[in-house]
mmCIF file of C-alpha atoms in Angstrom:
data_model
loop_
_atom_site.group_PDB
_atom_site.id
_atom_site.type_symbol
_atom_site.label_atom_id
_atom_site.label_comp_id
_atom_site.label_asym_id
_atom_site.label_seq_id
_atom_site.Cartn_x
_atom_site.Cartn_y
_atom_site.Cartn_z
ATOM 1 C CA UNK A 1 78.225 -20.386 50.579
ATOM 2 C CA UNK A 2 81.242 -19.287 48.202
ATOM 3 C CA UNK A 3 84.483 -18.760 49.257
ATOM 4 C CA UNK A 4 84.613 -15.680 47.598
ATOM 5 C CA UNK A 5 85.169 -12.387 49.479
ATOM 6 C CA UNK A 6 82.713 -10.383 48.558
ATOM 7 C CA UNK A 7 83.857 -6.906 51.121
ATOM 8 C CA UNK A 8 80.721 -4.613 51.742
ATOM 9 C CA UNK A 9 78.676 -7.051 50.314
ATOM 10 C CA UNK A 10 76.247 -10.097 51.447
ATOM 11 C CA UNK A 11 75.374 -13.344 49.708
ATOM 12 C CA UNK A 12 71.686 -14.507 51.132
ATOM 13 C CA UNK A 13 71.612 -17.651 49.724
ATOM 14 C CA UNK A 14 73.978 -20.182 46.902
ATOM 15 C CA UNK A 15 71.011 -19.163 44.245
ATOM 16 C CA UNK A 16 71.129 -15.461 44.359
ATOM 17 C CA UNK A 17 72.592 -13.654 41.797
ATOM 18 C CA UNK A 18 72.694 -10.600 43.501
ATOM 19 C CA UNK A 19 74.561 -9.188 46.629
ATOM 20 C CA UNK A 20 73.319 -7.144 49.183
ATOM 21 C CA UNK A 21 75.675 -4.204 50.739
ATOM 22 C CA UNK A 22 76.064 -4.509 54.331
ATOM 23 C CA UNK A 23 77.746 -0.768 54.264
ATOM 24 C CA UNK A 24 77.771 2.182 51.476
ATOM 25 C CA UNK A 25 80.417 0.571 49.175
ATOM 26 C CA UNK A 26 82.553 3.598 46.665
ATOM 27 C CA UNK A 27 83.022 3.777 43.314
ATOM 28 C CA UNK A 28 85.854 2.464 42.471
ATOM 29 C CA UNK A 29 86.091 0.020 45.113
ATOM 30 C CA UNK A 30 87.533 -3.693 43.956
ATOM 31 C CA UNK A 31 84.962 -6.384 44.672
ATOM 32 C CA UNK A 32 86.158 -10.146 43.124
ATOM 33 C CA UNK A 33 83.082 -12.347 42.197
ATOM 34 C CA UNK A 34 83.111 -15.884 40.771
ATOM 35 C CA UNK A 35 84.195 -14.268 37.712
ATOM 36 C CA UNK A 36 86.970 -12.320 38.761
ATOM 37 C CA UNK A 37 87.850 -8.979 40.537
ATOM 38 C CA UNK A 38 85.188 -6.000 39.341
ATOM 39 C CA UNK A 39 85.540 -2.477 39.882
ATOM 40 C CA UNK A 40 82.141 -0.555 41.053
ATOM 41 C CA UNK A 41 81.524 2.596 38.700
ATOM 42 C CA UNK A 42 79.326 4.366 40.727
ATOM 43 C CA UNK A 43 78.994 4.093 44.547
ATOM 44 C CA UNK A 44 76.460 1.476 46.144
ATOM 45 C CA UNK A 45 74.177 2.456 49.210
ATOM 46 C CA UNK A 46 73.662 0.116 52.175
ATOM 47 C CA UNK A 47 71.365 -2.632 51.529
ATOM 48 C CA UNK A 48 71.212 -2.387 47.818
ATOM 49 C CA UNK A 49 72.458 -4.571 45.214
ATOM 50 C CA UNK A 50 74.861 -5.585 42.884
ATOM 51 C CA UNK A 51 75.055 -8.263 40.665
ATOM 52 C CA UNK A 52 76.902 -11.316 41.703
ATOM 53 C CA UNK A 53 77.316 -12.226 37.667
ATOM 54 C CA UNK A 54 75.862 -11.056 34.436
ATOM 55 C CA UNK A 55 72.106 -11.142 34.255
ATOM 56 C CA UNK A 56 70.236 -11.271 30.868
ATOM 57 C CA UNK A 57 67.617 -9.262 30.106
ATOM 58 C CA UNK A 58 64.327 -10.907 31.756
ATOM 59 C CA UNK A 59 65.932 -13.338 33.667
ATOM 60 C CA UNK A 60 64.809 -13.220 37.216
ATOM 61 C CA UNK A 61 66.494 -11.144 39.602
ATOM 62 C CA UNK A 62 66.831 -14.037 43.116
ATOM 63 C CA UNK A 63 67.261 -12.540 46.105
ATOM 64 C CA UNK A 64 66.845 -14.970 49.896
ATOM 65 C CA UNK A 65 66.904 -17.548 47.244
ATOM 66 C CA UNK A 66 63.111 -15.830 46.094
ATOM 67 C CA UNK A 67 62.178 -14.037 42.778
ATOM 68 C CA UNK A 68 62.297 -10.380 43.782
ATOM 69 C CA UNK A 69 62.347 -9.081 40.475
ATOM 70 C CA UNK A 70 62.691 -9.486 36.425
ATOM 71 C CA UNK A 71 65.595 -7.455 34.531
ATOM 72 C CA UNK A 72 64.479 -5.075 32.059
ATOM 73 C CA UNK A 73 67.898 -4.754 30.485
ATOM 74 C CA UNK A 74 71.121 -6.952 30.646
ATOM 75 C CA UNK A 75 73.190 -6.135 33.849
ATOM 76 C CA UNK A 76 76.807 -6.870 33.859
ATOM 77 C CA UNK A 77 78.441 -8.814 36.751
ATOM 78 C CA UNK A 78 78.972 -6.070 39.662
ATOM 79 C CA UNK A 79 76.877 -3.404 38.086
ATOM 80 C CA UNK A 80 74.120 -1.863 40.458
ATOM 81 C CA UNK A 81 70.800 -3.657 40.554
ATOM 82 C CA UNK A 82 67.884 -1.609 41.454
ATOM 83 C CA UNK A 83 65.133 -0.001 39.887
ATOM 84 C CA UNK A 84 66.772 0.997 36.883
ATOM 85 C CA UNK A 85 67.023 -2.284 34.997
ATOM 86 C CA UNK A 86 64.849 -4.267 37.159
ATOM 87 C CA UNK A 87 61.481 -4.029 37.580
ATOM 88 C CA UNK A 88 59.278 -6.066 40.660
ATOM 89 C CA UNK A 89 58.278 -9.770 40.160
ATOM 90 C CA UNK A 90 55.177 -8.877 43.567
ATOM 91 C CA UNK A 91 54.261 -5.572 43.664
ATOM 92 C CA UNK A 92 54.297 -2.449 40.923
ATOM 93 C CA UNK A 93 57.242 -0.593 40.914
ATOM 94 C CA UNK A 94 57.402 2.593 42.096
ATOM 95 C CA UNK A 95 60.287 5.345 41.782
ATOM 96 C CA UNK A 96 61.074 7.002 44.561
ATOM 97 C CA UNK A 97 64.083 9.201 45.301
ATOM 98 C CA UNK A 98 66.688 7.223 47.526
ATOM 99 C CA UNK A 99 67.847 7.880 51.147
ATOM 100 C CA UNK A 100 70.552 9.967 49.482
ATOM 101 C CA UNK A 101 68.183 12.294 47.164
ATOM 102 C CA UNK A 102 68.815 10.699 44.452
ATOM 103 C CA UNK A 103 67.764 7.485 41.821
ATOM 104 C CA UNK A 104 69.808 5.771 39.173
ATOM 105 C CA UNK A 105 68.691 7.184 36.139
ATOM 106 C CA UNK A 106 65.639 9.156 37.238
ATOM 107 C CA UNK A 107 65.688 12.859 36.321
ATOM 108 C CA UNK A 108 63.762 15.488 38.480
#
């Protein structure tokens, strides 16, 4: 594992390049990857992800060290990873409103 302290968020395994939140992390909220300190711009809910650097546009999305997804547009290191810009390497994706009411960038 990295030394890195990652706050609200999880690192699975070495080869992920996301993180999981372990809590609801804030907007705003200071999180320093490999690449530096980032600053979330929107809040994060529990057990979704951020990236843990910037992902290219179809590069596989690892999470558990295992291909959980492919991302449909380039995601910058900290931004929110979810379905969005990602779309499911085993199973179609469906969107579905979140715990909270509401998905990234779906209208209703």
């Amino acid at each position: 594992m990295t030394p890195f302290d990652f706050g609200p968020f999880l690192l699975l395994s070495d080869k992920d390049n996301v993180l999981v939140a372990r809590a609801n992390a804030p907007e705003g909220l200071t999180v320093t990857l490999e690449s530096g300190p980032t600053t979330l711009t929107r809040a994060i809910p529990m057990a979704h992800k951020i990236a843990r650097r910037s992902i290219a546009e179809g590069d596989t999305i690892l999470k558990y060290g295992m291909p959980i997804g492919i991302a449909t547009a380039a995601i910058a290191a900290g931004e929110h990873v979810h379905i969005h810009n990602i779309r499911s390497a085993y199973t179609a994706t469906i969107s579905l409103q979140d715990a909270d009411g509401v998905s990234a960038g779906v209208s209703l």
